[in-house]
């Protein structure tokens, strides 16, 4: 099964920090695409353009 090659360790990205920050967005409902709280959902919906 094909897969992406690993990112080189010299990429300059602090992966543990990046993953922790990313997960924190999900934990507190701050992820825009998939909000987990009613407030985050309402905030996301107000940012979306209305369909016509």
JSON list of N, CA, C and O in Angstrom, two decimals:
[
{"chain": "A", "resi": 1, "resn": "UNK", "atom": "N", "xyz": [0.85, -1.17, 0.00]},
{"chain": "A", "resi": 1, "resn": "UNK", "atom": "CA", "xyz": [0.00, 0.00, 0.00]},
{"chain": "A", "resi": 1, "resn": "UNK", "atom": "C", "xyz": [0.90, 1.24, 0.00]},
{"chain": "A", "resi": 1, "resn": "UNK", "atom": "O", "xyz": [1.74, 1.40, 0.88]},
{"chain": "A", "resi": 2, "resn": "UNK", "atom": "N", "xyz": [0.73, 2.15, -0.95]},
{"chain": "A", "resi": 2, "resn": "UNK", "atom": "CA", "xyz": [1.60, 3.34, -1.02]},
{"chain": "A", "resi": 2, "resn": "UNK", "atom": "C", "xyz": [1.31, 4.29, 0.14]},
{"chain": "A", "resi": 2, "resn": "UNK", "atom": "O", "xyz": [0.20, 4.37, 0.65]},
{"chain": "A", "resi": 3, "resn": "UNK", "atom": "N", "xyz": [2.32, 5.03, 0.52]},
{"chain": "A", "resi": 3, "resn": "UNK", "atom": "CA", "xyz": [2.17, 6.01, 1.58]},
{"chain": "A", "resi": 3, "resn": "UNK", "atom": "C", "xyz": [3.15, 7.16, 1.34]},
{"chain": "A", "resi": 3, "resn": "UNK", "atom": "O", "xyz": [4.10, 7.03, 0.59]},
{"chain": "A", "resi": 4, "resn": "UNK", "atom": "N", "xyz": [2.88, 8.27, 1.97]},
{"chain": "A", "resi": 4, "resn": "UNK", "atom": "CA", "xyz": [3.76, 9.42, 1.84]},
{"chain": "A", "resi": 4, "resn": "UNK", "atom": "C", "xyz": [5.09, 9.13, 2.52]},
{"chain": "A", "resi": 4, "resn": "UNK", "atom": "O", "xyz": [5.13, 8.48, 3.57]},
{"chain": "A", "resi": 5, "resn": "UNK", "atom": "N", "xyz": [6.17, 9.62, 1.95]},
{"chain": "A", "resi": 5, "resn": "UNK", "atom": "CA", "xyz": [7.47, 9.43, 2.61]},
{"chain": "A", "resi": 5, "resn": "UNK", "atom": "C", "xyz": [7.51, 10.23, 3.90]},
{"chain": "A", "resi": 5, "resn": "UNK", "atom": "O", "xyz": [6.80, 11.23, 4.04]},
{"chain": "A", "resi": 6, "resn": "UNK", "atom": "N", "xyz": [8.27, 9.80, 4.87]},
{"chain": "A", "resi": 6, "resn": "UNK", "atom": "CA", "xyz": [8.35, 10.55, 6.13]},
{"chain": "A", "resi": 6, "resn": "UNK", "atom": "C", "xyz": [8.93, 11.94, 5.91]},
{"chain": "A", "resi": 6, "resn": "UNK", "atom": "O", "xyz": [9.71, 12.17, 4.99]},
{"chain": "A", "resi": 7, "resn": "UNK", "atom": "N", "xyz": [8.51, 12.85, 6.73]},
{"chain": "A", "resi": 7, "resn": "UNK", "atom": "CA", "xyz": [9.03, 14.22, 6.65]},
{"chain": "A", "resi": 7, "resn": "UNK", "atom": "C", "xyz": [10.42, 14.21, 7.28]},
{"chain": "A", "resi": 7, "resn": "UNK", "atom": "O", "xyz": [10.60, 13.67, 8.36]},
{"chain": "A", "resi": 8, "resn": "UNK", "atom": "N", "xyz": [11.39, 14.80, 6.61]},
{"chain": "A", "resi": 8, "resn": "UNK", "atom": "CA", "xyz": [12.76, 14.79, 7.15]},
{"chain": "A", "resi": 8, "resn": "UNK", "atom": "C", "xyz": [12.82, 15.45, 8.52]},
{"chain": "A", "resi": 8, "resn": "UNK", "atom": "O", "xyz": [12.10, 16.41, 8.80]},
{"chain": "A", "resi": 9, "resn": "UNK", "atom": "N", "xyz": [13.66, 14.94, 9.38]},
{"chain": "A", "resi": 9, "resn": "UNK", "atom": "CA", "xyz": [13.78, 15.48, 10.73]},
{"chain": "A", "resi": 9, "resn": "UNK", "atom": "C", "xyz": [14.31, 16.90, 10.73]},
{"chain": "A", "resi": 9, "resn": "UNK", "atom": "O", "xyz": [14.13, 17.63, 11.69]},
{"chain": "A", "resi": 10, "resn": "UNK", "atom": "N", "xyz": [14.95, 17.31, 9.64]},
{"chain": "A", "resi": 10, "resn": "UNK", "atom": "CA", "xyz": [15.48, 18.68, 9.57]},
{"chain": "A", "resi": 10, "resn": "UNK", "atom": "C", "xyz": [14.49, 19.65, 8.92]},
{"chain": "A", "resi": 10, "resn": "UNK", "atom": "O", "xyz": [14.86, 20.71, 8.45]},
{"chain": "A", "resi": 11, "resn": "UNK", "atom": "N", "xyz": [13.20, 19.30, 8.92]},
{"chain": "A", "resi": 11, "resn": "UNK", "atom": "CA", "xyz": [12.19, 20.15, 8.30]},
{"chain": "A", "resi": 11, "resn": "UNK", "atom": "C", "xyz": [11.93, 21.42, 9.09]},
{"chain": "A", "resi": 11, "resn": "UNK", "atom": "O", "xyz": [11.32, 22.35, 8.59]},
{"chain": "A", "resi": 12, "resn": "UNK", "atom": "N", "xyz": [12.40, 21.47, 10.34]},
{"chain": "A", "resi": 12, "resn": "UNK", "atom": "CA", "xyz": [12.20, 22.64, 11.17]},
{"chain": "A", "resi": 12, "resn": "UNK", "atom": "C", "xyz": [10.87, 22.66, 11.89]},
{"chain": "A", "resi": 12, "resn": "UNK", "atom": "O", "xyz": [10.56, 23.60, 12.62]},
{"chain": "A", "resi": 13, "resn": "UNK", "atom": "N", "xyz": [10.06, 21.64, 11.69]},
{"chain": "A", "resi": 13, "resn": "UNK", "atom": "CA", "xyz": [8.76, 21.57, 12.34]},
{"chain": "A", "resi": 13, "resn": "UNK", "atom": "C", "xyz": [8.90, 20.82, 13.65]},
{"chain": "A", "resi": 13, "resn": "UNK", "atom": "O", "xyz": [9.44, 19.73, 13.69]},
{"chain": "A", "resi": 14, "resn": "UNK", "atom": "N", "xyz": [8.39, 21.40, 14.71]},
{"chain": "A", "resi": 14, "resn": "UNK", "atom": "CA", "xyz": [8.37, 20.74, 16.01]},
{"chain": "A", "resi": 14, "resn": "UNK", "atom": "C", "xyz": [7.07, 19.93, 16.08]},
{"chain": "A", "resi": 14, "resn": "UNK", "atom": "O", "xyz": [6.02, 20.43, 16.47]},
{"chain": "A", "resi": 15, "resn": "UNK", "atom": "N", "xyz": [7.12, 18.68, 15.61]},
{"chain": "A", "resi": 15, "resn": "UNK", "atom": "CA", "xyz": [5.91, 17.88, 15.46]},
{"chain": "A", "resi": 15, "resn": "UNK", "atom": "C", "xyz": [5.17, 17.65, 16.76]},
{"chain": "A", "resi": 15, "resn": "UNK", "atom": "O", "xyz": [3.94, 17.77, 16.78]},
{"chain": "A", "resi": 16, "resn": "UNK", "atom": "N", "xyz": [5.84, 17.31, 17.86]},
{"chain": "A", "resi": 16, "resn": "UNK", "atom": "CA", "xyz": [5.08, 17.12, 19.10]},
{"chain": "A", "resi": 16, "resn": "UNK", "atom": "C", "xyz": [4.31, 18.39, 19.49]},
{"chain": "A", "resi": 16, "resn": "UNK", "atom": "O", "xyz": [3.15, 18.32, 19.91]},
{"chain": "A", "resi": 17, "resn": "UNK", "atom": "N", "xyz": [4.93, 19.55, 19.32]},
{"chain": "A", "resi": 17, "resn": "UNK", "atom": "CA", "xyz": [4.25, 20.81, 19.64]},
{"chain": "A", "resi": 17, "resn": "UNK", "atom": "C", "xyz": [3.09, 21.06, 18.69]},
{"chain": "A", "resi": 17, "resn": "UNK", "atom": "O", "xyz": [2.00, 21.45, 19.10]},
{"chain": "A", "resi": 18, "resn": "UNK", "atom": "N", "xyz": [3.31, 20.81, 17.39]},
{"chain": "A", "resi": 18, "resn": "UNK", "atom": "CA", "xyz": [2.25, 21.00, 16.39]},
{"chain": "A", "resi": 18, "resn": "UNK", "atom": "C", "xyz": [1.05, 20.10, 16.70]},
{"chain": "A", "resi": 18, "resn": "UNK", "atom": "O", "xyz": [-0.10, 20.55, 16.68]},
{"chain": "A", "resi": 19, "resn": "UNK", "atom": "N", "xyz": [1.31, 18.84, 16.98]},
{"chain": "A", "resi": 19, "resn": "UNK", "atom": "CA", "xyz": [0.22, 17.89, 17.26]},
{"chain": "A", "resi": 19, "resn": "UNK", "atom": "C", "xyz": [-0.52, 18.31, 18.53]},
{"chain": "A", "resi": 19, "resn": "UNK", "atom": "O", "xyz": [-1.75, 18.28, 18.58]},
{"chain": "A", "resi": 20, "resn": "UNK", "atom": "N", "xyz": [0.21, 18.72, 19.55]},
{"chain": "A", "resi": 20, "resn": "UNK", "atom": "CA", "xyz": [-0.42, 19.15, 20.80]},
{"chain": "A", "resi": 20, "resn": "UNK", "atom": "C", "xyz": [-1.32, 20.36, 20.56]},
{"chain": "A", "resi": 20, "resn": "UNK", "atom": "O", "xyz": [-2.45, 20.43, 21.06]},
{"chain": "A", "resi": 21, "resn": "UNK", "atom": "N", "xyz": [-0.85, 21.34, 19.78]},
{"chain": "A", "resi": 21, "resn": "UNK", "atom": "CA", "xyz": [-1.66, 22.53, 19.49]},
{"chain": "A", "resi": 21, "resn": "UNK", "atom": "C", "xyz": [-2.89, 22.15, 18.67]},
{"chain": "A", "resi": 21, "resn": "UNK", "atom": "O", "xyz": [-3.98, 22.66, 18.90]},
{"chain": "A", "resi": 22, "resn": "UNK", "atom": "N", "xyz": [-2.72, 21.24, 17.70]},
{"chain": "A", "resi": 22, "resn": "UNK", "atom": "CA", "xyz": [-3.82, 20.80, 16.86]},
{"chain": "A", "resi": 22, "resn": "UNK", "atom": "C", "xyz": [-4.88, 20.09, 17.70]},
{"chain": "A", "resi": 22, "resn": "UNK", "atom": "O", "xyz": [-6.07, 20.36, 17.56]},
{"chain": "A", "resi": 23, "resn": "UNK", "atom": "N", "xyz": [-4.44, 19.21, 18.58]},
{"chain": "A", "resi": 23, "resn": "UNK", "atom": "CA", "xyz": [-5.38, 18.49, 19.43]},
{"chain": "A", "resi": 23, "resn": "UNK", "atom": "C", "xyz": [-6.08, 19.42, 20.41]},
{"chain": "A", "resi": 23, "resn": "UNK", "atom": "O", "xyz": [-7.24, 19.22, 20.74]},
{"chain": "A", "resi": 24, "resn": "UNK", "atom": "N", "xyz": [-5.39, 20.44, 20.86]},
{"chain": "A", "resi": 24, "resn": "UNK", "atom": "CA", "xyz": [-6.00, 21.41, 21.77]},
{"chain": "A", "resi": 24, "resn": "UNK", "atom": "C", "xyz": [-7.17, 22.12, 21.11]},
{"chain": "A", "resi": 24, "resn": "UNK", "atom": "O", "xyz": [-8.17, 22.45, 21.75]},
{"chain": "A", "resi": 25, "resn": "UNK", "atom": "N", "xyz": [-7.06, 22.37, 19.80]},
{"chain": "A", "resi": 25, "resn": "UNK", "atom": "CA", "xyz": [-8.16, 23.00, 19.07]},
{"chain": "A", "resi": 25, "resn": "UNK", "atom": "C", "xyz": [-9.40, 22.10, 19.10]},
{"chain": "A", "resi": 25, "resn": "UNK", "atom": "O", "xyz": [-10.52, 22.57, 19.27]},
{"chain": "A", "resi": 26, "resn": "UNK", "atom": "N", "xyz": [-9.20, 20.82, 18.95]},
{"chain": "A", "resi": 26, "resn": "UNK", "atom": "CA", "xyz": [-10.31, 19.88, 18.96]},
{"chain": "A", "resi": 26, "resn": "UNK", "atom": "C", "xyz": [-10.88, 19.76, 20.37]},
{"chain": "A", "resi": 26, "resn": "UNK", "atom": "O", "xyz": [-12.09, 19.74, 20.58]},
{"chain": "A", "resi": 27, "resn": "UNK", "atom": "N", "xyz": [-10.00, 19.69, 21.36]},
{"chain": "A", "resi": 27, "resn": "UNK", "atom": "CA", "xyz": [-10.44, 19.51, 22.73]},
{"chain": "A", "resi": 27, "resn": "UNK", "atom": "C", "xyz": [-11.31, 20.64, 23.23]},
{"chain": "A", "resi": 27, "resn": "UNK", "atom": "O", "xyz": [-12.25, 20.42, 23.98]},
{"chain": "A", "resi": 28, "resn": "UNK", "atom": "N", "xyz": [-11.04, 21.88, 22.81]},
{"chain": "A", "resi": 28, "resn": "UNK", "atom": "CA", "xyz": [-11.83, 22.99, 23.33]},
{"chain": "A", "resi": 28, "resn": "UNK", "atom": "C", "xyz": [-12.88, 23.48, 22.34]},
{"chain": "A", "resi": 28, "resn": "UNK", "atom": "O", "xyz": [-13.49, 24.52, 22.56]},
{"chain": "A", "resi": 29, "resn": "UNK", "atom": "N", "xyz": [-13.09, 22.76, 21.25]},
{"chain": "A", "resi": 29, "resn": "UNK", "atom": "CA", "xyz": [-14.11, 23.14, 20.28]},
{"chain": "A", "resi": 29, "resn": "UNK", "atom": "C", "xyz": [-13.69, 24.25, 19.35]},
{"chain": "A", "resi": 29, "resn": "UNK", "atom": "O", "xyz": [-14.52, 24.83, 18.68]},
{"chain": "A", "resi": 30, "resn": "UNK", "atom": "N", "xyz": [-12.40, 24.57, 19.29]},
{"chain": "A", "resi": 30, "resn": "UNK", "atom": "CA", "xyz": [-11.93, 25.66, 18.46]},
{"chain": "A", "resi": 30, "resn": "UNK", "atom": "C", "xyz": [-11.67, 25.28, 17.02]},
{"chain": "A", "resi": 30, "resn": "UNK", "atom": "O", "xyz": [-11.35, 26.13, 16.21]},
{"chain": "A", "resi": 31, "resn": "UNK", "atom": "N", "xyz": [-11.80, 24.02, 16.68]},
{"chain": "A", "resi": 31, "resn": "UNK", "atom": "CA", "xyz": [-11.58, 23.59, 15.31]},
{"chain": "A", "resi": 31, "resn": "UNK", "atom": "C", "xyz": [-12.74, 24.09, 14.45]},
{"chain": "A", "resi": 31, "resn": "UNK", "atom": "O", "xyz": [-13.90, 23.81, 14.72]},
{"chain": "A", "resi": 32, "resn": "UNK", "atom": "N", "xyz": [-12.44, 24.84, 13.42]},
{"chain": "A", "resi": 32, "resn": "UNK", "atom": "CA", "xyz": [-13.49, 25.49, 12.63]},
{"chain": "A", "resi": 32, "resn": "UNK", "atom": "C", "xyz": [-14.31, 24.50, 11.81]},
{"chain": "A", "resi": 32, "resn": "UNK", "atom": "O", "xyz": [-15.52, 24.62, 11.72]},
{"chain": "A", "resi": 33, "resn": "UNK", "atom": "N", "xyz": [-13.66, 23.51, 11.23]},
{"chain": "A", "resi": 33, "resn": "UNK", "atom": "CA", "xyz": [-14.36, 22.61, 10.34]},
{"chain": "A", "resi": 33, "resn": "UNK", "atom": "C", "xyz": [-15.34, 21.69, 11.08]},
{"chain": "A", "resi": 33, "resn": "UNK", "atom": "O", "xyz": [-16.45, 21.45, 10.63]},
{"chain": "A", "resi": 34, "resn": "UNK", "atom": "N", "xyz": [-14.92, 21.17, 12.23]},
{"chain": "A", "resi": 34, "resn": "UNK", "atom": "CA", "xyz": [-15.76, 20.25, 13.00]},
{"chain": "A", "resi": 34, "resn": "UNK", "atom": "C", "xyz": [-15.92, 20.74, 14.43]},
{"chain": "A", "resi": 34, "resn": "UNK", "atom": "O", "xyz": [-15.33, 20.19, 15.35]},
{"chain": "A", "resi": 35, "resn": "UNK", "atom": "N", "xyz": [-16.71, 21.78, 14.64]},
{"chain": "A", "resi": 35, "resn": "UNK", "atom": "CA", "xyz": [-16.87, 22.29, 16.00]},
{"chain": "A", "resi": 35, "resn": "UNK", "atom": "C", "xyz": [-17.59, 21.26, 16.88]},
{"chain": "A", "resi": 35, "resn": "UNK", "atom": "O", "xyz": [-18.46, 20.52, 16.39]},
{"chain": "A", "resi": 36, "resn": "UNK", "atom": "N", "xyz": [-17.22, 21.22, 18.16]},
{"chain": "A", "resi": 36, "resn": "UNK", "atom": "CA", "xyz": [-17.82, 20.22, 19.04]},
{"chain": "A", "resi": 36, "resn": "UNK", "atom": "C", "xyz": [-18.72, 20.83, 20.10]},
{"chain": "A", "resi": 36, "resn": "UNK", "atom": "O", "xyz": [-19.31, 20.10, 20.88]},
{"chain": "A", "resi": 37, "resn": "UNK", "atom": "N", "xyz": [-18.82, 22.13, 20.13]},
{"chain": "A", "resi": 37, "resn": "UNK", "atom": "CA", "xyz": [-19.74, 22.77, 21.07]},
{"chain": "A", "resi": 37, "resn": "UNK", "atom": "C", "xyz": [-20.77, 23.56, 20.29]},
{"chain": "A", "resi": 37, "resn": "UNK", "atom": "O", "xyz": [-20.54, 23.96, 19.14]},
{"chain": "A", "resi": 38, "resn": "UNK", "atom": "N", "xyz": [-21.90, 23.80, 20.93]},
{"chain": "A", "resi": 38, "resn": "UNK", "atom": "CA", "xyz": [-22.96, 24.57, 20.26]},
{"chain": "A", "resi": 38, "resn": "UNK", "atom": "C", "xyz": [-22.46, 25.98, 19.94]},
{"chain": "A", "resi": 38, "resn": "UNK", "atom": "O", "xyz": [-22.75, 26.51, 18.86]},
{"chain": "A", "resi": 39, "resn": "UNK", "atom": "N", "xyz": [-21.70, 26.56, 20.84]},
{"chain": "A", "resi": 39, "resn": "UNK", "atom": "CA", "xyz": [-21.18, 27.91, 20.60]},
{"chain": "A", "resi": 39, "resn": "UNK", "atom": "C", "xyz": [-20.21, 27.93, 19.41]},
{"chain": "A", "resi": 39, "resn": "UNK", "atom": "O", "xyz": [-20.28, 28.82, 18.56]},
{"chain": "A", "resi": 40, "resn": "UNK", "atom": "N", "xyz": [-19.33, 26.93, 19.35]},
{"chain": "A", "resi": 40, "resn": "UNK", "atom": "CA", "xyz": [-18.39, 26.85, 18.23]},
{"chain": "A", "resi": 40, "resn": "UNK", "atom": "C", "xyz": [-19.13, 26.61, 16.91]},
{"chain": "A", "resi": 40, "resn": "UNK", "atom": "O", "xyz": [-18.75, 27.16, 15.88]},
{"chain": "A", "resi": 41, "resn": "UNK", "atom": "N", "xyz": [-20.19, 25.81, 16.95]},
{"chain": "A", "resi": 41, "resn": "UNK", "atom": "CA", "xyz": [-20.98, 25.56, 15.75]},
{"chain": "A", "resi": 41, "resn": "UNK", "atom": "C", "xyz": [-21.66, 26.85, 15.27]},
{"chain": "A", "resi": 41, "resn": "UNK", "atom": "O", "xyz": [-21.63, 27.17, 14.09]},
{"chain": "A", "resi": 42, "resn": "UNK", "atom": "N", "xyz": [-22.23, 27.59, 16.21]},
{"chain": "A", "resi": 42, "resn": "UNK", "atom": "CA", "xyz": [-22.87, 28.86, 15.85]},
{"chain": "A", "resi": 42, "resn": "UNK", "atom": "C", "xyz": [-21.85, 29.84, 15.27]},
{"chain": "A", "resi": 42, "resn": "UNK", "atom": "O", "xyz": [-22.10, 30.49, 14.26]},
{"chain": "A", "resi": 43, "resn": "UNK", "atom": "N", "xyz": [-20.68, 29.92, 15.88]},
{"chain": "A", "resi": 43, "resn": "UNK", "atom": "CA", "xyz": [-19.62, 30.81, 15.41]},
{"chain": "A", "resi": 43, "resn": "UNK", "atom": "C", "xyz": [-19.18, 30.40, 14.00]},
{"chain": "A", "resi": 43, "resn": "UNK", "atom": "O", "xyz": [-19.01, 31.23, 13.12]},
{"chain": "A", "resi": 44, "resn": "UNK", "atom": "N", "xyz": [-19.02, 29.10, 13.78]},
{"chain": "A", "resi": 44, "resn": "UNK", "atom": "CA", "xyz": [-18.63, 28.60, 12.45]},
{"chain": "A", "resi": 44, "resn": "UNK", "atom": "C", "xyz": [-19.69, 28.93, 11.42]},
{"chain": "A", "resi": 44, "resn": "UNK", "atom": "O", "xyz": [-19.41, 29.39, 10.32]},
{"chain": "A", "resi": 45, "resn": "UNK", "atom": "N", "xyz": [-20.95, 28.72, 11.78]},
{"chain": "A", "resi": 45, "resn": "UNK", "atom": "CA", "xyz": [-22.04, 28.94, 10.83]},
{"chain": "A", "resi": 45, "resn": "UNK", "atom": "C", "xyz": [-22.16, 30.41, 10.44]},
{"chain": "A", "resi": 45, "resn": "UNK", "atom": "O", "xyz": [-22.54, 30.71, 9.31]},
{"chain": "A", "resi": 46, "resn": "UNK", "atom": "N", "xyz": [-21.85, 31.33, 11.35]},
{"chain": "A", "resi": 46, "resn": "UNK", "atom": "CA", "xyz": [-21.93, 32.74, 10.99]},
{"chain": "A", "resi": 46, "resn": "UNK", "atom": "C", "xyz": [-20.81, 33.15, 10.04]},
{"chain": "A", "resi": 46, "resn": "UNK", "atom": "O", "xyz": [-20.94, 34.14, 9.33]},
{"chain": "A", "resi": 47, "resn": "UNK", "atom": "N", "xyz": [-19.74, 32.37, 10.01]},
{"chain": "A", "resi": 47, "resn": "UNK", "atom": "CA", "xyz": [-18.64, 32.67, 9.10]},
{"chain": "A", "resi": 47, "resn": "UNK", "atom": "C", "xyz": [-18.88, 32.12, 7.70]},
{"chain": "A", "resi": 47, "resn": "UNK", "atom": "O", "xyz": [-18.30, 32.59, 6.73]},
{"chain": "A", "resi": 48, "resn": "UNK", "atom": "N", "xyz": [-19.77, 31.12, 7.58]},
{"chain": "A", "resi": 48, "resn": "UNK", "atom": "CA", "xyz": [-20.03, 30.50, 6.28]},
{"chain": "A", "resi": 48, "resn": "UNK", "atom": "C", "xyz": [-20.93, 31.40, 5.43]},
{"chain": "A", "resi": 48, "resn": "UNK", "atom": "O", "xyz": [-21.87, 32.02, 5.94]},
{"chain": "A", "resi": 49, "resn": "UNK", "atom": "N", "xyz": [-20.66, 31.45, 4.13]},
{"chain": "A", "resi": 49, "resn": "UNK", "atom": "CA", "xyz": [-21.55, 32.22, 3.26]},
{"chain": "A", "resi": 49, "resn": "UNK", "atom": "C", "xyz": [-22.90, 31.52, 3.15]},
{"chain": "A", "resi": 49, "resn": "UNK", "atom": "O", "xyz": [-22.99, 30.29, 3.25]},
{"chain": "A", "resi": 50, "resn": "UNK", "atom": "N", "xyz": [-23.95, 32.28, 3.01]},
{"chain": "A", "resi": 50, "resn": "UNK", "atom": "CA", "xyz": [-25.28, 31.67, 2.87]},
{"chain": "A", "resi": 50, "resn": "UNK", "atom": "C", "xyz": [-25.42, 31.11, 1.46]},
{"chain": "A", "resi": 50, "resn": "UNK", "atom": "O", "xyz": [-24.90, 31.66, 0.50]},
{"chain": "A", "resi": 51, "resn": "UNK", "atom": "N", "xyz": [-26.14, 30.01, 1.37]},
{"chain": "A", "resi": 51, "resn": "UNK", "atom": "CA", "xyz": [-26.37, 29.39, 0.06]},
{"chain": "A", "resi": 51, "resn": "UNK", "atom": "C", "xyz": [-27.55, 30.09, -0.60]},
{"chain": "A", "resi": 51, "resn": "UNK", "atom": "O", "xyz": [-28.53, 30.42, 0.03]},
{"chain": "A", "resi": 52, "resn": "UNK", "atom": "N", "xyz": [-27.41, 30.31, -1.89]},
{"chain": "A", "resi": 52, "resn": "UNK", "atom": "CA", "xyz": [-28.49, 30.98, -2.63]},
{"chain": "A", "resi": 52, "resn": "UNK", "atom": "C", "xyz": [-28.99, 30.10, -3.73]},
{"chain": "A", "resi": 52, "resn": "UNK", "atom": "O", "xyz": [-28.39, 29.33, -4.28]}
]
